[in-house]
PDB file of C-alpha atoms in Angstrom:
ATOM      1  CA  MET A   1      65.971 124.132 138.532  1.00  0.00           C
ATOM      2  CA  LYS A   2      68.475 121.879 140.304  1.00  0.00           C
ATOM      3  CA  ILE A   3      67.653 119.106 137.844  1.00  0.00           C
ATOM      4  CA  ILE A   4      68.242 121.420 134.881  1.00  0.00           C
ATOM      5  CA  ILE A   5      71.559 122.603 136.326  1.00  0.00           C
ATOM      6  CA  SER A   6      72.590 119.016 136.958  1.00  0.00           C
ATOM      7  CA  VAL A   7      71.745 118.037 133.383  1.00  0.00           C
ATOM      8  CA  ILE A   8      73.710 121.007 131.990  1.00  0.00           C
ATOM      9  CA  ALA A   9      76.676 120.215 134.233  1.00  0.00           C
ATOM     10  CA  ALA A  10      76.623 116.580 133.181  1.00  0.00           C
ATOM     11  CA  ALA A  11      76.506 117.593 129.524  1.00  0.00           C
ATOM     12  CA  LEU A  12      79.454 119.951 129.985  1.00  0.00           C
ATOM     13  CA  LEU A  13      81.463 117.297 131.806  1.00  0.00           C
ATOM     14  CA  SER A  14      80.663 114.786 129.081  1.00  0.00           C
ATOM     15  CA  ALA A  15      81.744 117.244 126.382  1.00  0.00           C
ATOM     16  CA  CYS A  16      84.998 117.980 128.230  1.00  0.00           C
ATOM     17  CA  ALA A  17      85.684 114.282 128.698  1.00  0.00           C
ATOM     18  CA  THR A  18      85.088 113.673 124.990  1.00  0.00           C
ATOM     19  CA  ALA A  19      87.419 116.547 124.074  1.00  0.00           C
ATOM     20  CA  PHE A  20      90.142 115.199 126.352  1.00  0.00           C
ATOM     21  CA  SER A  21      89.637 111.700 124.951  1.00  0.00           C
ATOM     22  CA  THR A  22      89.867 112.958 121.361  1.00  0.00           C
ATOM     23  CA  ARG A  23      92.916 115.058 122.196  1.00  0.00           C
ATOM     24  CA  ASP A  24      94.613 112.098 123.866  1.00  0.00           C
ATOM     25  CA  SER A  25      93.765 109.919 120.885  1.00  0.00           C
ATOM     26  CA  MET A  26      95.425 112.347 118.481  1.00  0.00           C
ATOM     27  CA  GLN A  27      98.464 112.627 120.743  1.00  0.00           C
ATOM     28  CA  ALA A  28      98.736 108.844 120.605  1.00  0.00           C
ATOM     29  CA  ASP A  29      98.611 109.021 116.790  1.00  0.00           C
ATOM     30  CA  ILE A  30     101.396 111.633 116.788  1.00  0.00           C
ATOM     31  CA  ASP A  31     103.545 109.521 119.115  1.00  0.00           C
ATOM     32  CA  GLN A  32     102.877 106.460 116.961  1.00  0.00           C
ATOM     33  CA  ALA A  33     103.869 108.386 113.820  1.00  0.00           C
ATOM     34  CA  ALA A  34     107.196 109.318 115.422  1.00  0.00           C
ATOM     35  CA  ALA A  35     107.756 105.683 116.429  1.00  0.00           C
ATOM     36  CA  ILE A  36     106.996 104.465 112.878  1.00  0.00           C
ATOM     37  CA  ILE A  37     109.586 106.837 111.390  1.00  0.00           C
ATOM     38  CA  GLU A  38     112.135 105.741 114.005  1.00  0.00           C
ATOM     39  CA  ARG A  39     111.420 102.059 113.314  1.00  0.00           C
ATOM     40  CA  SER A  40     111.994 102.630 109.613  1.00  0.00           C
ATOM     41  CA  GLU A  41     115.350 104.264 110.351  1.00  0.00           C
ATOM     42  CA  ALA A  42     116.340 101.234 112.425  1.00  0.00           C
ATOM     43  CA  MET A  43     116.012  98.917 109.393  1.00  0.00           C
ATOM     44  CA  PRO A  44     118.420 100.425 106.829  1.00  0.00           C
ATOM     45  CA  ASP A  45     118.213  97.447 104.468  1.00  0.00           C
ATOM     46  CA  LYS A  46     114.415  97.563 104.385  1.00  0.00           C
ATOM     47  CA  ALA A  47     113.752 101.187 105.209  1.00  0.00           C
ATOM     48  CA  ILE A  48     112.446 104.161 103.286  1.00  0.00           C
ATOM     49  CA  PRO A  49     115.485 105.605 101.485  1.00  0.00           C
ATOM     50  CA  PRO A  50     116.460 108.921 103.142  1.00  0.00           C
ATOM     51  CA  SER A  51     116.461 110.633  99.730  1.00  0.00           C
ATOM     52  CA  VAL A  52     112.752 109.846  99.372  1.00  0.00           C
ATOM     53  CA  ILE A  53     111.883 111.623 102.631  1.00  0.00           C
ATOM     54  CA  LYS A  54     114.309 114.464 101.882  1.00  0.00           C
ATOM     55  CA  ALA A  55     112.491 115.123  98.595  1.00  0.00           C
ATOM     56  CA  ALA A  56     109.004 114.645 100.070  1.00  0.00           C
ATOM     57  CA  ARG A  57     106.563 117.532 100.256  1.00  0.00           C
ATOM     58  CA  GLY A  58     104.672 115.752 103.027  1.00  0.00           C
ATOM     59  CA  LEU A  59     103.905 112.445 104.715  1.00  0.00           C
ATOM     60  CA  ALA A  60     100.716 110.703 105.782  1.00  0.00           C
ATOM     61  CA  ILE A  61     101.322 108.152 108.548  1.00  0.00           C
ATOM     62  CA  LEU A  62      98.550 105.736 109.549  1.00  0.00           C
ATOM     63  CA  THR A  63      98.029 102.667 111.677  1.00  0.00           C
ATOM     64  CA  VAL A  64      95.264 100.544 110.133  1.00  0.00           C
ATOM     65  CA  THR A  65      93.585  97.495 111.658  1.00  0.00           C
ATOM     66  CA  ARG A  66      91.845  94.961 109.425  1.00  0.00           C
ATOM     67  CA  ALA A  67      89.722  92.120 110.714  1.00  0.00           C
ATOM     68  CA  GLY A  68      87.495  89.661 108.925  1.00  0.00           C
ATOM     69  CA  PHE A  69      86.194  86.193 108.225  1.00  0.00           C
ATOM     70  CA  ILE A  70      83.699  85.976 105.347  1.00  0.00           C
ATOM     71  CA  GLY A  71      84.050  89.697 104.714  1.00  0.00           C
ATOM     72  CA  SER A  72      86.397  92.200 106.263  1.00  0.00           C
ATOM     73  CA  ALA A  73      86.424  95.624 107.880  1.00  0.00           C
ATOM     74  CA  ARG A  74      89.265  98.046 108.290  1.00  0.00           C
ATOM     75  CA  GLY A  75      89.777 101.250 110.192  1.00  0.00           C
ATOM     76  CA  GLY A  76      92.661 103.396 111.222  1.00  0.00           C
ATOM     77  CA  THR A  77      93.853 106.804 112.317  1.00  0.00           C
ATOM     78  CA  GLY A  78      96.993 108.840 111.914  1.00  0.00           C
ATOM     79  CA  VAL A  79      98.358 112.201 110.903  1.00  0.00           C
ATOM     80  CA  VAL A  80      99.517 114.042 107.821  1.00  0.00           C
ATOM     81  CA  ILE A  81     102.361 116.556 107.961  1.00  0.00           C
ATOM     82  CA  ALA A  82     103.766 118.879 105.284  1.00  0.00           C
ATOM     83  CA  ARG A  83     107.049 120.570 104.546  1.00  0.00           C
ATOM     84  CA  THR A  84     106.840 124.364 104.685  1.00  0.00           C
ATOM     85  CA  GLU A  85     109.356 127.127 104.025  1.00  0.00           C
ATOM     86  CA  LYS A  86     110.178 127.117 107.759  1.00  0.00           C
ATOM     87  CA  GLY A  87     110.384 123.358 108.242  1.00  0.00           C
ATOM     88  CA  TRP A  88     107.781 120.691 108.948  1.00  0.00           C
ATOM     89  CA  SER A  89     104.241 121.805 109.757  1.00  0.00           C
ATOM     90  CA  ALA A  90     102.153 120.744 112.705  1.00  0.00           C
ATOM     91  CA  PRO A  91     100.317 117.446 112.099  1.00  0.00           C
ATOM     92  CA  SER A  92      96.711 117.229 110.947  1.00  0.00           C
ATOM     93  CA  ALA A  93      94.515 114.305 112.018  1.00  0.00           C
ATOM     94  CA  ILE A  94      93.352 111.801 109.392  1.00  0.00           C
ATOM     95  CA  GLY A  95      91.418 108.540 109.408  1.00  0.00           C
ATOM     96  CA  THR A  96      90.374 105.714 107.131  1.00  0.00           C
ATOM     97  CA  GLY A  97      87.800 102.942 107.117  1.00  0.00           C
ATOM     98  CA  GLY A  98      85.970 100.553 104.848  1.00  0.00           C
ATOM     99  CA  VAL A  99      84.720  97.055 104.171  1.00  0.00           C
ATOM    100  CA  GLY A 100      85.848  94.294 101.832  1.00  0.00           C
ATOM    101  CA  VAL A 101      84.433  91.137 100.301  1.00  0.00           C
ATOM    102  CA  GLY A 102      85.788  87.650  99.784  1.00  0.00           C
ATOM    103  CA  PHE A 103      87.224  85.135 102.199  1.00  0.00           C
ATOM    104  CA  GLN A 104      89.717  86.932 104.429  1.00  0.00           C
ATOM    105  CA  ALA A 105      90.298  85.438 107.845  1.00  0.00           C
ATOM    106  CA  GLY A 106      92.363  86.976 110.609  1.00  0.00           C
ATOM    107  CA  VAL A 107      93.391  90.261 112.119  1.00  0.00           C
ATOM    108  CA  ASP A 108      96.139  92.486 110.802  1.00  0.00           C
ATOM    109  CA  VAL A 109      97.677  95.722 112.072  1.00  0.00           C
ATOM    110  CA  THR A 110      99.582  97.603 109.396  1.00  0.00           C
ATOM    111  CA  GLU A 111     101.627 100.762 109.706  1.00  0.00           C
ATOM    112  CA  PHE A 112     101.531 102.860 106.544  1.00  0.00           C
ATOM    113  CA  VAL A 113     103.776 105.707 105.500  1.00  0.00           C
ATOM    114  CA  ILE A 114     102.528 107.521 102.421  1.00  0.00           C
ATOM    115  CA  ILE A 115     105.101 109.847 100.886  1.00  0.00           C
ATOM    116  CA  LEU A 116     103.519 112.914  99.293  1.00  0.00           C
ATOM    117  CA  ASN A 117     105.878 113.676  96.425  1.00  0.00           C
ATOM    118  CA  THR A 118     104.202 116.720  94.891  1.00  0.00           C
ATOM    119  CA  PRO A 119     102.595 119.986  96.029  1.00  0.00           C
ATOM    120  CA  ALA A 120      99.343 118.716  94.512  1.00  0.00           C
ATOM    121  CA  ALA A 121      99.440 115.671  96.793  1.00  0.00           C
ATOM    122  CA  VAL A 122      99.768 117.900  99.860  1.00  0.00           C
ATOM    123  CA  GLU A 123      97.057 120.174  98.506  1.00  0.00           C
ATOM    124  CA  ALA A 124      94.691 117.217  98.203  1.00  0.00           C
ATOM    125  CA  PHE A 125      95.015 116.573 101.936  1.00  0.00           C
ATOM    126  CA  ALA A 126      94.825 120.294 102.725  1.00  0.00           C
ATOM    127  CA  LYS A 127      91.723 121.143 100.707  1.00  0.00           C
ATOM    128  CA  GLN A 128      89.672 117.979 100.263  1.00  0.00           C
ATOM    129  CA  GLY A 129      87.706 116.210 102.978  1.00  0.00           C
ATOM    130  CA  ASN A 130      88.460 112.818 101.437  1.00  0.00           C
ATOM    131  CA  VAL A 131      91.492 111.676  99.450  1.00  0.00           C
ATOM    132  CA  THR A 132      91.586 108.388  97.535  1.00  0.00           C
ATOM    133  CA  ILE A 133      95.024 106.858  97.101  1.00  0.00           C
ATOM    134  CA  GLY A 134      95.306 105.587  93.559  1.00  0.00           C
ATOM    135  CA  GLY A 135      92.178 107.548  92.648  1.00  0.00           C
ATOM    136  CA  ASN A 136      92.606 111.309  92.645  1.00  0.00           C
ATOM    137  CA  LEU A 137      96.284 110.767  93.531  1.00  0.00           C
ATOM    138  CA  SER A 138      98.530 108.459  91.517  1.00  0.00           C
ATOM    139  CA  ALA A 139     100.219 105.828  93.682  1.00  0.00           C
ATOM    140  CA  ALA A 140     103.198 103.522  93.464  1.00  0.00           C
ATOM    141  CA  ALA A 141     104.974 101.153  95.795  1.00  0.00           C
ATOM    142  CA  GLY A 142     107.910 103.069  97.195  1.00  0.00           C
ATOM    143  CA  PRO A 143     111.519 102.021  96.629  1.00  0.00           C
ATOM    144  CA  VAL A 144     113.034 100.301  99.661  1.00  0.00           C
ATOM    145  CA  GLY A 145     116.443 100.007 101.253  1.00  0.00           C
ATOM    146  CA  ARG A 146     119.995 101.086 100.632  1.00  0.00           C
ATOM    147  CA  SER A 147     120.135  99.477  97.193  1.00  0.00           C
ATOM    148  CA  ALA A 148     117.353 101.770  95.960  1.00  0.00           C
ATOM    149  CA  GLU A 149     118.945 104.979  97.242  1.00  0.00           C
ATOM    150  CA  ALA A 150     120.903 105.853  94.106  1.00  0.00           C
ATOM    151  CA  GLY A 151     118.169 105.020  91.624  1.00  0.00           C
ATOM    152  CA  VAL A 152     115.195 106.770  93.223  1.00  0.00           C
ATOM    153  CA  GLY A 153     113.217 108.878  90.780  1.00  0.00           C
ATOM    154  CA  LEU A 154     109.758 110.429  90.881  1.00  0.00           C
ATOM    155  CA  GLN A 155     107.271 107.857  89.583  1.00  0.00           C
ATOM    156  CA  ALA A 156     103.972 108.931  91.155  1.00  0.00           C
ATOM    157  CA  ALA A 157     102.365 111.613  93.292  1.00  0.00           C
ATOM    158  CA  THR A 158     102.556 109.233  96.264  1.00  0.00           C
ATOM    159  CA  TYR A 159     104.734 106.332  97.387  1.00  0.00           C
ATOM    160  CA  SER A 160     103.375 103.879  99.927  1.00  0.00           C
ATOM    161  CA  TYR A 161     105.227 101.803 102.498  1.00  0.00           C
ATOM    162  CA  SER A 162     103.813  99.348 105.013  1.00  0.00           C
ATOM    163  CA  ARG A 163     104.866  97.307 108.008  1.00  0.00           C
ATOM    164  CA  SER A 164     102.501  94.516 109.033  1.00  0.00           C
ATOM    165  CA  GLN A 165     101.990  92.431 112.144  1.00  0.00           C
ATOM    166  CA  GLY A 166      99.630  89.501 112.623  1.00  0.00           C
ATOM    167  CA  LEU A 167      98.010  87.236 110.037  1.00  0.00           C
ATOM    168  CA  PHE A 168      96.157  88.635 107.050  1.00  0.00           C
ATOM    169  CA  ALA A 169      96.349  88.188 103.288  1.00  0.00           C
ATOM    170  CA  GLY A 170      96.107  90.703 100.494  1.00  0.00           C
ATOM    171  CA  VAL A 171      96.897  93.918 102.348  1.00  0.00           C
ATOM    172  CA  SER A 172      96.661  96.895 100.010  1.00  0.00           C
ATOM    173  CA  LEU A 173      96.043 100.618 100.388  1.00  0.00           C
ATOM    174  CA  GLU A 174      95.067 101.089  96.740  1.00  0.00           C
ATOM    175  CA  GLY A 175      91.647 102.728  96.470  1.00  0.00           C
ATOM    176  CA  THR A 176      91.467 103.543 100.176  1.00  0.00           C
ATOM    177  CA  GLY A 177      89.810 106.816 101.157  1.00  0.00           C
ATOM    178  CA  ILE A 178      91.542 108.941 103.793  1.00  0.00           C
ATOM    179  CA  SER A 179      89.548 111.673 105.513  1.00  0.00           C
ATOM    180  CA  THR A 180      90.445 114.705 107.604  1.00  0.00           C
ATOM    181  CA  ARG A 181      89.344 114.355 111.241  1.00  0.00           C
ATOM    182  CA  ASP A 182      88.236 117.935 111.905  1.00  0.00           C
ATOM    183  CA  GLU A 183      86.935 117.175 115.403  1.00  0.00           C
ATOM    184  CA  ALA A 184      90.294 115.725 116.442  1.00  0.00           C
ATOM    185  CA  ASN A 185      92.136 118.780 115.115  1.00  0.00           C
ATOM    186  CA  ALA A 186      89.780 121.126 116.980  1.00  0.00           C
ATOM    187  CA  ALA A 187      90.191 119.190 120.238  1.00  0.00           C
ATOM    188  CA  TYR A 188      93.971 118.965 119.921  1.00  0.00           C
ATOM    189  CA  TYR A 189      94.637 122.586 118.973  1.00  0.00           C
ATOM    190  CA  GLY A 190      91.928 124.020 121.200  1.00  0.00           C
ATOM    191  CA  LYS A 191      89.932 125.708 118.437  1.00  0.00           C
ATOM    192  CA  PRO A 192      88.401 124.911 115.046  1.00  0.00           C
ATOM    193  CA  VAL A 193      91.176 124.803 112.443  1.00  0.00           C
ATOM    194  CA  THR A 194      91.260 123.529 108.889  1.00  0.00           C
ATOM    195  CA  ALA A 195      93.736 121.025 107.502  1.00  0.00           C
ATOM    196  CA  GLY A 196      94.914 123.740 105.131  1.00  0.00           C
ATOM    197  CA  GLU A 197      95.766 126.076 108.001  1.00  0.00           C
ATOM    198  CA  ILE A 198      97.689 123.330 109.781  1.00  0.00           C
ATOM    199  CA  LEU A 199      99.638 122.061 106.766  1.00  0.00           C
ATOM    200  CA  SER A 200     100.530 125.574 105.572  1.00  0.00           C
ATOM    201  CA  GLY A 201     102.267 126.282 108.874  1.00  0.00           C
ATOM    202  CA  LYS A 202      99.718 128.812 110.166  1.00  0.00           C
ATOM    203  CA  VAL A 203      99.013 126.631 113.220  1.00  0.00           C
ATOM    204  CA  PRO A 204     102.090 126.331 115.469  1.00  0.00           C
ATOM    205  CA  PRO A 205     103.149 122.829 116.576  1.00  0.00           C
ATOM    206  CA  THR A 206     102.383 121.896 120.178  1.00  0.00           C
ATOM    207  CA  ALA A 207     104.858 120.515 122.704  1.00  0.00           C
ATOM    208  CA  GLY A 208     103.378 117.086 122.061  1.00  0.00           C
ATOM    209  CA  THR A 209     104.678 117.087 118.480  1.00  0.00           C
ATOM    210  CA  ARG A 210     108.317 117.413 119.571  1.00  0.00           C
ATOM    211  CA  ASN A 211     109.268 113.753 119.028  1.00  0.00           C
ATOM    212  CA  LEU A 212     107.700 113.580 115.570  1.00  0.00           C
ATOM    213  CA  LEU A 213     109.344 116.801 114.428  1.00  0.00           C
ATOM    214  CA  ALA A 214     112.678 115.624 115.827  1.00  0.00           C
ATOM    215  CA  ALA A 215     112.408 112.348 113.895  1.00  0.00           C
ATOM    216  CA  LEU A 216     111.703 114.243 110.681  1.00  0.00           C
ATOM    217  CA  SER A 217     114.228 117.035 111.277  1.00  0.00           C
ATOM    218  CA  LYS A 218     116.981 114.693 110.032  1.00  0.00           C
ATOM    219  CA  TYR A 219     115.467 115.076 106.574  1.00  0.00           C
TER     220      TYR A 219
END
């Protein structure tokens, strides 16, 4: 009996530790998303034009790591957030991963901001388990900097922006699948919730989202 109790206790402790780890991981993604928006604001000549974010229906913000030699592998996590009638929603956890072919040597960390320009783009993240940029959502490179501010017009369902560090060639998000991380959402919000519930505003933001919401409140 003592052995059984010990095994159950260990399993419970392991589950709690995993939940805390997942929750902490999502909090780190939220903090990183806020930092990415703030870094963009700090580079007015090479930043996302404010009018683009003001007109956005949502944003997906990811940090993706790519590494390779003969082939390559990439993986990343982040959050997606939507504009509601009452302001910005709470963030929903997302992730991406994949492999590539061809000679690609090095390691690259890239910060991506994907502007969701249409309700359909937000709906894709809210209702589908996997979204393909450039596949079921049209994609275009977003206009950049002050010079683009006056001439910004809607060209695609999504605009993509990136900021890279390290050495890597041929970085592209075209064709990349982005999935909802349901387990991260459940751990962070303390109960099973769908991406649709989060992005519609039915799930209230937590205290940990304060910095991200403050960064976006300017828009």
